[in-house]
CSV table of C-alpha atoms in Angstrom, one decimal:
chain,number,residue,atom,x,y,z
L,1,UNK,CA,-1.3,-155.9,-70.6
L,2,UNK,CA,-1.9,-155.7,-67.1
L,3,UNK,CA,-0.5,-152.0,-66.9
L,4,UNK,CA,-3.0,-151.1,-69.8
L,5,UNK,CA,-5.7,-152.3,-67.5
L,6,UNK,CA,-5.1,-150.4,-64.7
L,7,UNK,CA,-5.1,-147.7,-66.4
L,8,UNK,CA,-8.5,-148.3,-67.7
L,9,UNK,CA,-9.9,-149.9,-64.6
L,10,UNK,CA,-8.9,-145.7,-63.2
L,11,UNK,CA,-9.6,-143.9,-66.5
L,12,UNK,CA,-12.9,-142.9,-64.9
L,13,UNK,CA,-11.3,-140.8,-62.1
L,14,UNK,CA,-10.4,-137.9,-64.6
L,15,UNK,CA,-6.8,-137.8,-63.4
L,16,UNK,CA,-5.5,-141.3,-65.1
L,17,UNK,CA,-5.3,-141.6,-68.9
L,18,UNK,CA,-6.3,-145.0,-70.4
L,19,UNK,CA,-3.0,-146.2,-72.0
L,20,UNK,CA,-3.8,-149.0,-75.0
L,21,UNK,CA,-1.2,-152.2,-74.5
L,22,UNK,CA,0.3,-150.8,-78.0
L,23,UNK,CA,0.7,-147.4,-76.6
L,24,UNK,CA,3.1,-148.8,-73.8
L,25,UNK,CA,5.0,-151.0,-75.7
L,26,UNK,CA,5.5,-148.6,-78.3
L,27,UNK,CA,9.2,-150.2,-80.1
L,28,UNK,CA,7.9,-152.0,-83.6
L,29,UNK,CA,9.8,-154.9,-82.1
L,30,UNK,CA,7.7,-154.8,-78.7
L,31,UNK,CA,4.8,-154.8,-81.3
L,32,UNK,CA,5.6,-157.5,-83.7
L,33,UNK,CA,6.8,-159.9,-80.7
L,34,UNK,CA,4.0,-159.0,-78.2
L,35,UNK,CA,6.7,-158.6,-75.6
L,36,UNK,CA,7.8,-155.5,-73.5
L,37,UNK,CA,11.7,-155.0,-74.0
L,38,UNK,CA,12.3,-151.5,-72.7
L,39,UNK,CA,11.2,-150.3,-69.6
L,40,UNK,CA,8.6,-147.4,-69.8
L,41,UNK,CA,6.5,-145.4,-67.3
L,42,UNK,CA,3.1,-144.8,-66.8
L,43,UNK,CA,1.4,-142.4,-64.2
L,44,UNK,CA,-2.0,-143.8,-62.9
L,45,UNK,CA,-4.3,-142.3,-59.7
L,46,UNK,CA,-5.9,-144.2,-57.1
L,47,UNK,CA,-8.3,-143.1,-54.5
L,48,UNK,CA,-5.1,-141.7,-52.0
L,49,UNK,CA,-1.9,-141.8,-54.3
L,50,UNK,CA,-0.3,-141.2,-57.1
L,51,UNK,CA,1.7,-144.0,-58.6
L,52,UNK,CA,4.5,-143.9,-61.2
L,53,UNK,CA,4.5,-147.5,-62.8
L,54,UNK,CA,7.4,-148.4,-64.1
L,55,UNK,CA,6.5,-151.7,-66.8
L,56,UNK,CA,9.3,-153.7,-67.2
L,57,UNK,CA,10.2,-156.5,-69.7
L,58,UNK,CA,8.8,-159.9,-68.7
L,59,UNK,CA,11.2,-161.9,-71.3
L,60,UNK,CA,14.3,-163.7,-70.0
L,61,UNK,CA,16.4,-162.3,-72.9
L,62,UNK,CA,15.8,-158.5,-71.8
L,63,UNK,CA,16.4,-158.9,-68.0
L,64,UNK,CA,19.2,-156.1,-68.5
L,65,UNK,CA,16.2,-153.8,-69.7
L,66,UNK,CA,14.3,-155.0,-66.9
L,67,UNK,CA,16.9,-154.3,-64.1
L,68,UNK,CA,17.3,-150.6,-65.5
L,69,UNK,CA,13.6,-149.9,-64.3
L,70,UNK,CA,13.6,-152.0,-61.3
L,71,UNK,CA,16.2,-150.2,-60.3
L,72,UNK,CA,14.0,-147.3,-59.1
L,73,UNK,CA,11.2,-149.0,-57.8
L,74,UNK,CA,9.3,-148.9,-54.2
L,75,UNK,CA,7.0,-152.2,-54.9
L,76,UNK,CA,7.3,-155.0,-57.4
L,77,UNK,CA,4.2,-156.6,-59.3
L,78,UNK,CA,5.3,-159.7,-60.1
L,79,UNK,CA,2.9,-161.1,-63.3
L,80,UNK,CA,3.0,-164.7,-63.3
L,81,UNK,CA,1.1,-166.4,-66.2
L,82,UNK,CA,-1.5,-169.2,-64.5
L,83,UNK,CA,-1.6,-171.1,-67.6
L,84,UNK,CA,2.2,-171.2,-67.5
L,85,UNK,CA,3.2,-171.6,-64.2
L,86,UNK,CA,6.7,-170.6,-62.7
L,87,UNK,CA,8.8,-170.1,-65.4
L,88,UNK,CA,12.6,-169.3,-65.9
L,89,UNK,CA,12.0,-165.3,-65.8
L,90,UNK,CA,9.9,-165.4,-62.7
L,91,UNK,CA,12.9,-166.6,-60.7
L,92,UNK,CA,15.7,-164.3,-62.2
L,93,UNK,CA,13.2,-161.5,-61.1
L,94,UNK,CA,12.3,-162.5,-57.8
L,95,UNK,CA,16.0,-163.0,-57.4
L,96,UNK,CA,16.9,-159.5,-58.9
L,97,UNK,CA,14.3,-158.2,-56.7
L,98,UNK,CA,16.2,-159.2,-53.9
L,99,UNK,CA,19.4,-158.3,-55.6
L,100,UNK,CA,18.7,-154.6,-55.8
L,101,UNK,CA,16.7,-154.1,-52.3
L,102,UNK,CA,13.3,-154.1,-53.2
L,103,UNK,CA,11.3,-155.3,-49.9
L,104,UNK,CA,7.8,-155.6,-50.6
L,105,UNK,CA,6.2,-157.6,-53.5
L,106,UNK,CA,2.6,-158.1,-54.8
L,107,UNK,CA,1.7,-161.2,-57.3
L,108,UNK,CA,-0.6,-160.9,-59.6
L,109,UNK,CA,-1.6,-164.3,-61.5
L,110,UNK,CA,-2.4,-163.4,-64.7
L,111,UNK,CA,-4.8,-165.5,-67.3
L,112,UNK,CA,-6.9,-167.1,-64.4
L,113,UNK,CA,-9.7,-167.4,-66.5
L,114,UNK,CA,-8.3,-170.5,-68.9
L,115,UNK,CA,-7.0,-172.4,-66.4
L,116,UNK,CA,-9.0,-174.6,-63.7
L,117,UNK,CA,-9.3,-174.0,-60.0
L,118,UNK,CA,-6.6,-177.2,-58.7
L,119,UNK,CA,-4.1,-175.5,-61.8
L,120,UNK,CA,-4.4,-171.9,-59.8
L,121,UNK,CA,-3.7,-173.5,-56.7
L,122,UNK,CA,-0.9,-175.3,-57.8
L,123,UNK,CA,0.5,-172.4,-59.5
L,124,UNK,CA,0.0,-170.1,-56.0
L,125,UNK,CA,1.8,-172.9,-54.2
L,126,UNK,CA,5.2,-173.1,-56.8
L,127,UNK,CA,5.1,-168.9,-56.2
L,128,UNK,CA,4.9,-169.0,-52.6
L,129,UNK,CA,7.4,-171.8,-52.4
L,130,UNK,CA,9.9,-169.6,-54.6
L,131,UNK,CA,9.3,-166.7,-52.7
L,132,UNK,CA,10.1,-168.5,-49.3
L,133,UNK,CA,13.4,-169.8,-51.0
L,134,UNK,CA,14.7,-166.2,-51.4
L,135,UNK,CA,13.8,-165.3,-48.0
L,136,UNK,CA,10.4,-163.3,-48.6
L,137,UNK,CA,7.9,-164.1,-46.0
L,138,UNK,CA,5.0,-165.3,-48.7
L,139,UNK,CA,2.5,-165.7,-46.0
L,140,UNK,CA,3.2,-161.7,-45.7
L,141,UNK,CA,2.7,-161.3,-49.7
L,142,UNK,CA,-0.9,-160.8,-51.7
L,143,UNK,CA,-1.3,-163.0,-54.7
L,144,UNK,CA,-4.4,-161.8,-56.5
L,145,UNK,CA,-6.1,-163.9,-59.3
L,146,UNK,CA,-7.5,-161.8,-62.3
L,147,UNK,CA,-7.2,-161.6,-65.8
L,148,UNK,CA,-6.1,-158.2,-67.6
L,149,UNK,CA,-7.7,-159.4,-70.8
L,150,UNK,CA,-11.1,-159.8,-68.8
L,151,UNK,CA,-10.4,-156.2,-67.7
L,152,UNK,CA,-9.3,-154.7,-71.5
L,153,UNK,CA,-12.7,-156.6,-72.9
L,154,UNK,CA,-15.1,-155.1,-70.4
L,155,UNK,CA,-16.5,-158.5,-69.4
L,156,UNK,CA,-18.5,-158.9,-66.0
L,157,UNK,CA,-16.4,-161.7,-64.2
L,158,UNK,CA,-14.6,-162.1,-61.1
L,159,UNK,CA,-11.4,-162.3,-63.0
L,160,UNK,CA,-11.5,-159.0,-64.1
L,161,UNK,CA,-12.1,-154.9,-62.4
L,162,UNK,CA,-12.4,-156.6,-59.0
L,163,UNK,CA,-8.5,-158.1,-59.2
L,164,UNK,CA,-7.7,-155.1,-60.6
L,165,UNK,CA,-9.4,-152.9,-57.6
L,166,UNK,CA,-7.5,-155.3,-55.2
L,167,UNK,CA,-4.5,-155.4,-56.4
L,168,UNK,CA,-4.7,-151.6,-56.4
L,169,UNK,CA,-5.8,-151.5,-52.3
L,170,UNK,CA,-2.9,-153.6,-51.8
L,171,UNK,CA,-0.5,-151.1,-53.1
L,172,UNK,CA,-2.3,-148.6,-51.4
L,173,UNK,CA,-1.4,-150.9,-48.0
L,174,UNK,CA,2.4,-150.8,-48.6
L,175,UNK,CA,4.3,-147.6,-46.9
L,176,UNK,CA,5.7,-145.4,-48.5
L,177,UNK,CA,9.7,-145.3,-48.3
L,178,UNK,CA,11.0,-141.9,-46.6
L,179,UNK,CA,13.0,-139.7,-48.8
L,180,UNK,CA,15.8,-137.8,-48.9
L,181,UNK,CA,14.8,-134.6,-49.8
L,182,UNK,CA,17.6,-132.5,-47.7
L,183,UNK,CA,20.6,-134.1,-49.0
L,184,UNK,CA,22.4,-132.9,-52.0
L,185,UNK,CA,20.2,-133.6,-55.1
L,186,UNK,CA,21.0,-136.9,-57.5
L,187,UNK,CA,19.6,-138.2,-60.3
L,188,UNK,CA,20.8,-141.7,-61.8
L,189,UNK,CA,19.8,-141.0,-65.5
L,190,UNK,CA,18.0,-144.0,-66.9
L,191,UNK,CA,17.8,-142.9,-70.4
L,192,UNK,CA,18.2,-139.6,-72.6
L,193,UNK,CA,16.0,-138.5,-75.3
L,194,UNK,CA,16.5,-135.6,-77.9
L,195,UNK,CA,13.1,-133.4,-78.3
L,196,UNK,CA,13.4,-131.2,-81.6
L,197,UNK,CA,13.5,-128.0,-81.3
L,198,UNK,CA,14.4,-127.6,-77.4
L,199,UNK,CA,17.7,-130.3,-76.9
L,200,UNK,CA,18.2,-132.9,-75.0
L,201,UNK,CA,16.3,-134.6,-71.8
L,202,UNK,CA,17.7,-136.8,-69.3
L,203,UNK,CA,15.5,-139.2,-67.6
L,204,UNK,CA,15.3,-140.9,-64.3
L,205,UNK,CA,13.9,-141.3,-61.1
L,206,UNK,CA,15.6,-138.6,-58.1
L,207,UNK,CA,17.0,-140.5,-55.8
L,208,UNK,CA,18.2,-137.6,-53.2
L,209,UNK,CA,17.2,-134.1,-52.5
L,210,UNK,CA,15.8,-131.7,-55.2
L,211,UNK,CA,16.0,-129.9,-58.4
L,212,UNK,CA,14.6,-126.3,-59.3
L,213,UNK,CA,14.1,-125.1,-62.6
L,214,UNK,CA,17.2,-122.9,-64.3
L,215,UNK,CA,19.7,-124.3,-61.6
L,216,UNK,CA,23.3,-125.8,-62.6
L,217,UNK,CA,23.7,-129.3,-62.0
L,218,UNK,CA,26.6,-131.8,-63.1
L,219,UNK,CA,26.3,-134.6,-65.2
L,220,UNK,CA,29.1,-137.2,-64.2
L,221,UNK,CA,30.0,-141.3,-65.0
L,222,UNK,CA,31.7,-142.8,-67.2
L,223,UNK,CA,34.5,-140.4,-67.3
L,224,UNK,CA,32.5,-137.5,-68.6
L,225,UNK,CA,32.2,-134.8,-65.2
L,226,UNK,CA,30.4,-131.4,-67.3
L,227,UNK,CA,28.5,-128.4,-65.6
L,228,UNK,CA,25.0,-127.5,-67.1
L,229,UNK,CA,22.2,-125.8,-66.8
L,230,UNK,CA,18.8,-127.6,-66.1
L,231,UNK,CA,16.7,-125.4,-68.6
L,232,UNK,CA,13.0,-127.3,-68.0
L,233,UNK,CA,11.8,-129.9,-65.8
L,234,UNK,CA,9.2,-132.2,-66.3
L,235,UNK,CA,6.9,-134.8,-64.2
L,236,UNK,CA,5.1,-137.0,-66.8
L,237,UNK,CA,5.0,-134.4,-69.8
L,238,UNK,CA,3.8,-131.6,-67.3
L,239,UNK,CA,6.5,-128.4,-67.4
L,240,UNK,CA,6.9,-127.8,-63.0
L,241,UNK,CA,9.5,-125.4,-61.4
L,242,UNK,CA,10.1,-127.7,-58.9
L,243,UNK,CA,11.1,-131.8,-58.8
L,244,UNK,CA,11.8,-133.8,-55.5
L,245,UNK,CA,12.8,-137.4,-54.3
L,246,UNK,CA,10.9,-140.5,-55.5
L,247,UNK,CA,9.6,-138.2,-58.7
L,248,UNK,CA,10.4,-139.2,-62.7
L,249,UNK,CA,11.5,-137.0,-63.9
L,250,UNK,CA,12.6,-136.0,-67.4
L,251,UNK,CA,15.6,-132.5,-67.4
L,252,UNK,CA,16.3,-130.4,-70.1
L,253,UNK,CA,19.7,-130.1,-70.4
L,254,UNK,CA,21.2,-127.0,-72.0
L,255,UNK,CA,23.9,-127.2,-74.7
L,256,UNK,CA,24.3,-131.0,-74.2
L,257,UNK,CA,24.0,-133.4,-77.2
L,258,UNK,CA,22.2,-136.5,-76.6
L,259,UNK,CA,25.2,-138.9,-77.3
L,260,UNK,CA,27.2,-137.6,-74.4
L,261,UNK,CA,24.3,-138.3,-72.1
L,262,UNK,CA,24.2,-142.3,-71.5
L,263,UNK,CA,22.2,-144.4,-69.2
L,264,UNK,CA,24.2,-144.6,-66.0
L,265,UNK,CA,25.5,-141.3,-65.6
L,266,UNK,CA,23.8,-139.0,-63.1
L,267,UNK,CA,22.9,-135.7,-62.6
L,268,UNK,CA,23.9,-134.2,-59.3
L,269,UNK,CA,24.7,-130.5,-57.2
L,270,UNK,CA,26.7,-132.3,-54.8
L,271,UNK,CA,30.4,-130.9,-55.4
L,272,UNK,CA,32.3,-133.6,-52.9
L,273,UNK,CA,31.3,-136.5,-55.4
L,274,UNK,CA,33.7,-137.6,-57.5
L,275,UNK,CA,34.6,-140.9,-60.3
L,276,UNK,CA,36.9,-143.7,-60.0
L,277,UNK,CA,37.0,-147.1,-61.8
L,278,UNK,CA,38.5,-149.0,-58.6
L,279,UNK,CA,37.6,-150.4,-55.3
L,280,UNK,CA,37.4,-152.8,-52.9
L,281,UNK,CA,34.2,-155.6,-52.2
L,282,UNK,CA,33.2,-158.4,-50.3
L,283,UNK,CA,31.8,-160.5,-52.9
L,284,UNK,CA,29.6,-163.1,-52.7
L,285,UNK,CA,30.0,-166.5,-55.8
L,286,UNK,CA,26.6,-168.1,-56.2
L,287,UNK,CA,26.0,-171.5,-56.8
L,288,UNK,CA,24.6,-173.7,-59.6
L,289,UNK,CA,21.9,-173.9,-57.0
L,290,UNK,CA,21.2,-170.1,-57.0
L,291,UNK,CA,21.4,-170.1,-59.9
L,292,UNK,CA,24.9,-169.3,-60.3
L,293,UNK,CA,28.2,-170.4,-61.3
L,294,UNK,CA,29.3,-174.6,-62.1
L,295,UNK,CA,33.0,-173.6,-61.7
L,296,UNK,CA,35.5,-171.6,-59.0
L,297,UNK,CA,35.7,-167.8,-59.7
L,298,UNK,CA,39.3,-167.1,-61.1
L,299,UNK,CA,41.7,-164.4,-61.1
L,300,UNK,CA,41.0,-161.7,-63.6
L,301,UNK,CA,37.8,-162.6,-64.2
L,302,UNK,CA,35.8,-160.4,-66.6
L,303,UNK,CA,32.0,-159.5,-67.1
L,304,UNK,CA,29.3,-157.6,-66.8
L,305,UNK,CA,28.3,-155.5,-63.2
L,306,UNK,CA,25.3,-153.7,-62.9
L,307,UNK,CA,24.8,-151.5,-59.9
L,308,UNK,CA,21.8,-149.4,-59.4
L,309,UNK,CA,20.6,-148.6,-63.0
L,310,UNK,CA,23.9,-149.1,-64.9
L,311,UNK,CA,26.1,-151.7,-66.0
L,312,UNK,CA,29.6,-152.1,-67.2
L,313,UNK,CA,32.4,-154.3,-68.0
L,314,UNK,CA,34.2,-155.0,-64.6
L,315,UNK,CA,37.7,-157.2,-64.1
L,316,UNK,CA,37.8,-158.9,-60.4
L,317,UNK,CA,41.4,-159.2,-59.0
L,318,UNK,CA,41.7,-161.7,-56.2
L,319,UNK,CA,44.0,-161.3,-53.5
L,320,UNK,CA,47.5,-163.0,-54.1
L,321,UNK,CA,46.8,-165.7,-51.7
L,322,UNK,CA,43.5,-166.5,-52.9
L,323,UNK,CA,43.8,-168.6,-56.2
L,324,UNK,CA,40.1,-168.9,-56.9
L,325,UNK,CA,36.7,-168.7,-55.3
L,326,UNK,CA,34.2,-171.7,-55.4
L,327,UNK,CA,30.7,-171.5,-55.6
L,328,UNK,CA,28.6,-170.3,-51.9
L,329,UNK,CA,32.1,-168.5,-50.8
L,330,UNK,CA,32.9,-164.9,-49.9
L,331,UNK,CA,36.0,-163.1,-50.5
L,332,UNK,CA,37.6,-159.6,-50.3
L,333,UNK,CA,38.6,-158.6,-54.0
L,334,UNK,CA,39.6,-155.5,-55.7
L,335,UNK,CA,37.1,-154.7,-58.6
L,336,UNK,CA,38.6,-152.9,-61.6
L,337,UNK,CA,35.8,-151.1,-63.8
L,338,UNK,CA,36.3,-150.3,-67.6
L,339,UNK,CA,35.6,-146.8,-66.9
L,340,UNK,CA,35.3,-144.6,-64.1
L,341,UNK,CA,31.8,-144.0,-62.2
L,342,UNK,CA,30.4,-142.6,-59.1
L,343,UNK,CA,30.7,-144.8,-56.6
L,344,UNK,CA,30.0,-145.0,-53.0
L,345,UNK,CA,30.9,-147.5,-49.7
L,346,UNK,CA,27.6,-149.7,-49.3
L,347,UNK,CA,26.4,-150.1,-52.6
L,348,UNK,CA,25.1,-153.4,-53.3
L,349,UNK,CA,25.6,-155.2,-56.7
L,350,UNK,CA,26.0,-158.4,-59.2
L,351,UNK,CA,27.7,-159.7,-62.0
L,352,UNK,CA,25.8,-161.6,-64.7
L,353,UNK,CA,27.2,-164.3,-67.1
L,354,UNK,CA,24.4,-164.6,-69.9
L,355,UNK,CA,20.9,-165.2,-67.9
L,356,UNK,CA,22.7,-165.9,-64.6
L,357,UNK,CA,23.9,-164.3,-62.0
L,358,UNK,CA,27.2,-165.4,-61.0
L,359,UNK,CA,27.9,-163.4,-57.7
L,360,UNK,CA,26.9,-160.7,-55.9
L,361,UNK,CA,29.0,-157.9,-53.3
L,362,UNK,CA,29.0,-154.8,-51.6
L,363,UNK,CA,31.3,-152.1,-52.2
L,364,UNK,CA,33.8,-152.0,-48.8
L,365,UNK,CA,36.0,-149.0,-49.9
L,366,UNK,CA,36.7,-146.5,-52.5
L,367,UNK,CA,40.5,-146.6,-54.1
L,368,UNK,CA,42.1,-144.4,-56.8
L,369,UNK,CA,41.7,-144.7,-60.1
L,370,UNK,CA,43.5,-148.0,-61.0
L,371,UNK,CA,46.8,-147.4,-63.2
L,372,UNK,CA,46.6,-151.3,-64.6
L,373,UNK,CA,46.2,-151.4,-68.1
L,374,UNK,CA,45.0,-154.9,-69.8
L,375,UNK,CA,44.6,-154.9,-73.4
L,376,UNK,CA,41.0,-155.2,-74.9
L,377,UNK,CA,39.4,-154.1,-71.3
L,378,UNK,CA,40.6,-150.5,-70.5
L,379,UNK,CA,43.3,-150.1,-72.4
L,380,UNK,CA,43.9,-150.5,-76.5
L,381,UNK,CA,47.3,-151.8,-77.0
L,382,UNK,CA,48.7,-155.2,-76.7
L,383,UNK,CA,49.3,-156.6,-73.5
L,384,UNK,CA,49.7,-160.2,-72.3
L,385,UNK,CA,47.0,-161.4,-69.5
L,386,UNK,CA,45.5,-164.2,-67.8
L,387,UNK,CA,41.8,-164.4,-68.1
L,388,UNK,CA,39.5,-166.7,-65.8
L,389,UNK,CA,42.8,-168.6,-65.4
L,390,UNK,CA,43.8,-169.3,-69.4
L,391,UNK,CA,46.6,-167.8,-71.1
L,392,UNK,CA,45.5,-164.9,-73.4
L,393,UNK,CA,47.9,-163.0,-75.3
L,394,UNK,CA,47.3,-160.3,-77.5
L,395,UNK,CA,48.9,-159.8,-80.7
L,396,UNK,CA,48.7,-157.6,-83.3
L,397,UNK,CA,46.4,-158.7,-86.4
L,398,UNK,CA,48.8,-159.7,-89.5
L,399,UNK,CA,48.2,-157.6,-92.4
L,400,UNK,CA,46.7,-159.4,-95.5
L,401,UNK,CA,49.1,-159.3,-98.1
């Protein structure tokens, strides 16, 4: 709701298009539920920039949605409900928000217009609190009262265009990150969409360098490492001959079909890149505390990693003398991937179990492609194992007779 607004608060300007909350949660699911569960993006014009919003779910069961779009972002608004208070989702964010990098944060507090003046307070103070506790500075951090619905209904109260107006100026107050525009051009692809009649598009934000119409790229991740040629390129439905760092962009791909294009993969012209599904981290085990893990890390352990705007299953392999990890220690561990990606030393990332997150690490070295094989994670016949320290066999399923 709040992106709608914005975009109605700047429809005047001639430049930003007024976007209906139904128009940017567009899924019949999003609709029935009232909920955003994909992340979507939105182009909106203030005075001196040109931002590309990125609205991301709010719900704790689509944080893996949410951390797709975060993924790319320079800012986070973080929409906290003032009739609701601090609730289970706005501490997975602000904690994801430190996760993937993002340094400067704006609150908004929603809905100030049904609650009383001691409730706002109270609610500032929990947000400021939680925001110390995962090292932001909140004396350093705007929280701006308003009320989106005040805004979409066109009524005259402080609640409503004049949040909206200053939650803007205080975007306009953060700096702008510098790009890499020289370096080889890279695109993590956060989605890929089939347009009739034309082929298929590859979304994303560049993260390196840039793209000219007609020139070959390579797609690469997940195993798949194809040459192609990107046919059209376009910034928010507008066709340019030219795309650059810090853009969204969507790629026309030519000859591709969309199911070989996947969220994760990315689009790049640097030839020295190449995929492997193993290497080494320091890894970080969080505690119940943090939100983490009630038991020691074991050997083997298996679950979910999500680094920049992908995810994956991922096996961690302590070292021989290590025979777990308890919660709030660090350890070196080899980290075995299901399938091969593009990785790189110094990129951050974390493992979830469910809604937590049970540790965190930064890649420390790039090794060849593992030649383990475990049954049911990256290879399909039987094979024995130990997962998370209890006995798993496989066996073969006996046929019914």
């Amino acid at each position: 709701m709040l992106t709608s607004a914005i975009t109605k608060v700047f429809s005047g300007n001639g430049k930003t298009k007024f976007m209906k909350y139904d128009e940017i949660d567009r899924a019949e699911e999003e609709r029935a539920r009232g909920i955003t569960i994909n992340a979507c993006h939105v182009d909106y014009y203030s005075s001196g920039r040109h931002y590309a919003h990125t609205d991301c779910p709010g719900h704790i069961d689509y944080i893996k949605n949410m951390i797709t779009g975060a993924a790319q972002m320079d800012v986070a608004v973080l929409v906290v409900a003032a009739s609701e208070g601090v609730m289970p989702q706005t501490t997975e964010h602000i904690l994801l928000a430190k996760q993937i990098g993002i340094k400067n944060i704006i609150v908004y507090l929603n809905k100030v217009d049904i609650v009383d003046e001691d409730t706002l307070e109270l609610v500032e103070l929990e947000v400021r609190e939680l925001l110390d506790n995962f090292g932001y500075d909140s004396e350093a951090i705007p929280i701006i009262p308003g009320s989106a619905l005040d805004v979409l209904n066109e009524k005259d109260s402080e609640w409503g265009t004049k949040s909206i107006m200053k939650l803007i100026d205080a975007l306009d107050r953060c700096k702008i990150p510098t790009r890499d525009t020289k370096g080889p051009f890279r695109l993590p692809i956060e989605k890929a969409v089939t347009v009739p009649g034309r082929g298929t598009v590859a979304i994303g934000t560049i993260s390196k360098g840039n793209l000219k119409k007609s020139q070959e790229v390579r797609l690469m991740g997940r195993g798949v490492d194809i040459k192609t040629i990107a046919s059209d390129i376009q910034v928010f439905h507008q066709s340019v001959s030219k795309a650059t760092a810090g853009e969204n962009v969507g790629v026309l791909l030519r000859g591709l079909r969309k199911d070989i294009v996947q969220r994760g993969m990315f689009l790049s012209q640097d030839d020295s890149l190449s995929q492997t599904d193993t290497f080494e981290a320091q890894i970080y085990v969080q505690t119940k505390e943090e939100g983490g893990r009630k038991v020691p890390l074991m050997n083997n352990y298996v679950n979910q990693i999500y680094m920049e705007n992908w995810d994956i299953a991922c096996m961690v392999k302590l070292a021989e003398n290590v025979p777990m990890i308890m919660p709030g220690d660090t350890a070196l561990c080899k980290m075995i991937l299901r399938l091969p990606m593009v990785l790189e030393p110094g990129q951050r990332f974390f493992i979830r179990e469910g809604t937590i997150t049970a540790l965190t690490g930064i890649i420390s070295k790039i090794l060849p492609k593992s030649e383990e094989k475990y049954a049911g994670f990256n290879y399909l016949r039987p094979k024995a194992m130990k997962i998370e320290g209890k006995s798993a066999a496989a066996s073969r399923r006996r046929r019914k007779k």
